[in-house]
């Protein structure tokens, strides 16, 4: 099993600030990495796939980077809708798809 | 517009059977892998299994093999997740999710249903 480790567990930031979330894979997943945002009571929403491609409707202030085992999600200027729970997930080789444990971005 | 609409919340007793559904619309139902993700109360996300409706090729996460059954009805453009004997530990939110593009299985899950809450309690 490929273990996905996200850090930190929680980020406390102010609106307008820049934030960077990390996701590390226990072995290489190439660029088969996605990021999701989940708000309370809602389904996850795809933000980034292929490690760095924004999904439809995702603004340019959201960006992803990395390959292999190290990945980051950056939000350049936090808006109210960005305060949520974020998951990374690799989809390198079914049935080994796994999610990270999540990072909560909360208002400082 | 791609839409995945799931069946409503369920409350069941241990040992009962259950089948929940996920209806796809706005795309060619047979051409995209669609799977099920479990989220236990207050916990993270976990893939359970995935199906290709075009030929019903179904694959399960090894830890859940035999515990659930995933199926698809092309005429109804609906995918199902079913249990023959529920346990209290099956209490969770269940999401269906379709991969981004047609064909290969290893793609990001781009479209999600709204979730079905299953509560199993005596």
PDB file of N, CA, C and O in Angstrom, chain B residues 8-9 16 21 27 36 40 50 63-64 68 74 81 96-97 101 104 108 114-115 121:
ATOM      1  N   UNK B   8     -31.256   8.225  -1.219  1.00  0.00           N
ATOM      2  CA  UNK B   8     -31.344   8.916   0.056  1.00  0.00           C
ATOM      3  C   UNK B   8     -30.786   8.134   1.234  1.00  0.00           C
ATOM      4  O   UNK B   8     -30.428   6.966   1.138  1.00  0.00           O
ATOM      5  N   UNK B   9     -30.741   8.833   2.366  1.00  0.00           N
ATOM      6  CA  UNK B   9     -30.193   8.256   3.589  1.00  0.00           C
ATOM      7  C   UNK B   9     -30.956   7.009   4.014  1.00  0.00           C
ATOM      8  O   UNK B   9     -32.159   6.880   3.771  1.00  0.00           O
ATOM      9  N   UNK B  16     -29.153  -6.684   8.412  1.00  0.00           N
ATOM     10  CA  UNK B  16     -30.033  -6.406   7.282  1.00  0.00           C
ATOM     11  C   UNK B  16     -29.229  -6.199   6.010  1.00  0.00           C
ATOM     12  O   UNK B  16     -28.030  -5.912   6.047  1.00  0.00           O
ATOM     13  N   UNK B  21     -27.811   3.521  -4.509  1.00  0.00           N
ATOM     14  CA  UNK B  21     -27.621   3.743  -5.936  1.00  0.00           C
ATOM     15  C   UNK B  21     -27.002   5.084  -6.253  1.00  0.00           C
ATOM     16  O   UNK B  21     -27.004   6.013  -5.427  1.00  0.00           O
ATOM     17  N   UNK B  27     -23.543  12.270 -19.709  1.00  0.00           N
ATOM     18  CA  UNK B  27     -22.358  11.717 -20.360  1.00  0.00           C
ATOM     19  C   UNK B  27     -22.677  10.290 -20.816  1.00  0.00           C
ATOM     20  O   UNK B  27     -23.732   9.741 -20.482  1.00  0.00           O
ATOM     21  N   UNK B  36     -16.914   3.788  -5.658  1.00  0.00           N
ATOM     22  CA  UNK B  36     -17.512   4.149  -4.380  1.00  0.00           C
ATOM     23  C   UNK B  36     -16.420   4.458  -3.360  1.00  0.00           C
ATOM     24  O   UNK B  36     -15.414   3.737  -3.259  1.00  0.00           O
ATOM     25  N   UNK B  40     -16.153   7.296   6.977  1.00  0.00           N
ATOM     26  CA  UNK B  40     -16.718   6.978   8.277  1.00  0.00           C
ATOM     27  C   UNK B  40     -16.810   8.248   9.108  1.00  0.00           C
ATOM     28  O   UNK B  40     -16.087   9.227   8.830  1.00  0.00           O
ATOM     29  N   UNK B  50     -14.581  -0.149  -7.785  1.00  0.00           N
ATOM     30  CA  UNK B  50     -14.839   0.634  -8.987  1.00  0.00           C
ATOM     31  C   UNK B  50     -15.337  -0.289 -10.083  1.00  0.00           C
ATOM     32  O   UNK B  50     -14.995  -1.484 -10.109  1.00  0.00           O
ATOM     33  N   UNK B  63      -9.011  -4.990   0.994  1.00  0.00           N
ATOM     34  CA  UNK B  63      -9.515  -5.088   2.365  1.00  0.00           C
ATOM     35  C   UNK B  63     -11.027  -5.197   2.424  1.00  0.00           C
ATOM     36  O   UNK B  63     -11.580  -5.620   3.444  1.00  0.00           O
ATOM     37  N   UNK B  64     -11.711  -4.811   1.349  1.00  0.00           N
ATOM     38  CA  UNK B  64     -13.177  -4.839   1.347  1.00  0.00           C
ATOM     39  C   UNK B  64     -13.739  -5.911   0.420  1.00  0.00           C
ATOM     40  O   UNK B  64     -14.962  -6.060   0.313  1.00  0.00           O
ATOM     41  N   UNK B  68     -18.766  -6.187   0.177  1.00  0.00           N
ATOM     42  CA  UNK B  68     -19.762  -5.438  -0.568  1.00  0.00           C
ATOM     43  C   UNK B  68     -19.777  -5.939  -2.008  1.00  0.00           C
ATOM     44  O   UNK B  68     -18.841  -6.619  -2.446  1.00  0.00           O
ATOM     45  N   UNK B  74     -26.923  -0.649 -17.125  1.00  0.00           N
ATOM     46  CA  UNK B  74     -26.739   0.307 -18.213  1.00  0.00           C
ATOM     47  C   UNK B  74     -28.057   0.951 -18.634  1.00  0.00           C
ATOM     48  O   UNK B  74     -28.086   2.138 -18.960  1.00  0.00           O
ATOM     49  N   UNK B  81     -24.233  -0.106  -4.883  1.00  0.00           N
ATOM     50  CA  UNK B  81     -23.362  -0.638  -3.841  1.00  0.00           C
ATOM     51  C   UNK B  81     -24.282  -1.377  -2.877  1.00  0.00           C
ATOM     52  O   UNK B  81     -25.244  -0.787  -2.386  1.00  0.00           O
ATOM     53  N   UNK B  96     -20.360   8.148  -4.567  1.00  0.00           N
ATOM     54  CA  UNK B  96     -19.912   7.604  -5.843  1.00  0.00           C
ATOM     55  C   UNK B  96     -19.095   8.692  -6.542  1.00  0.00           C
ATOM     56  O   UNK B  96     -19.298   9.890  -6.298  1.00  0.00           O
ATOM     57  N   UNK B  97     -18.167   8.264  -7.358  1.00  0.00           N
ATOM     58  CA  UNK B  97     -17.294   9.212  -8.047  1.00  0.00           C
ATOM     59  C   UNK B  97     -16.885   8.643  -9.396  1.00  0.00           C
ATOM     60  O   UNK B  97     -16.510   7.469  -9.483  1.00  0.00           O
ATOM     61  N   UNK B 101     -11.756  10.994 -17.428  1.00  0.00           N
ATOM     62  CA  UNK B 101     -11.876  10.720 -18.850  1.00  0.00           C
ATOM     63  C   UNK B 101     -12.335   9.299 -19.135  1.00  0.00           C
ATOM     64  O   UNK B 101     -12.349   8.440 -18.252  1.00  0.00           O
ATOM     65  N   UNK B 104      -9.121   4.500 -19.671  1.00  0.00           N
ATOM     66  CA  UNK B 104      -8.249   3.951 -18.625  1.00  0.00           C
ATOM     67  C   UNK B 104      -8.791   4.157 -17.223  1.00  0.00           C
ATOM     68  O   UNK B 104      -9.439   5.155 -16.921  1.00  0.00           O
ATOM     69  N   UNK B 108      -8.022  10.668 -12.301  1.00  0.00           N
ATOM     70  CA  UNK B 108      -8.553  11.344 -11.118  1.00  0.00           C
ATOM     71  C   UNK B 108     -10.078  11.257 -11.090  1.00  0.00           C
ATOM     72  O   UNK B 108     -10.729  11.370 -12.129  1.00  0.00           O
ATOM     73  N   UNK B 114     -23.644  13.322  -4.321  1.00  0.00           N
ATOM     74  CA  UNK B 114     -23.834  14.159  -3.126  1.00  0.00           C
ATOM     75  C   UNK B 114     -23.655  13.374  -1.826  1.00  0.00           C
ATOM     76  O   UNK B 114     -23.595  13.963  -0.754  1.00  0.00           O
ATOM     77  N   UNK B 115     -23.555  12.055  -1.954  1.00  0.00           N
ATOM     78  CA  UNK B 115     -23.353  11.227  -0.773  1.00  0.00           C
ATOM     79  C   UNK B 115     -24.651  10.591  -0.281  1.00  0.00           C
ATOM     80  O   UNK B 115     -25.734  11.171  -0.403  1.00  0.00           O
ATOM     81  N   UNK B 121     -27.696   0.568  13.148  1.00  0.00           N
ATOM     82  CA  UNK B 121     -27.798   0.596  14.605  1.00  0.00           C
ATOM     83  C   UNK B 121     -28.955  -0.281  15.050  1.00  0.00           C
ATOM     84  O   UNK B 121     -30.007  -0.306  14.413  1.00  0.00           O
TER      85      UNK B 121
END
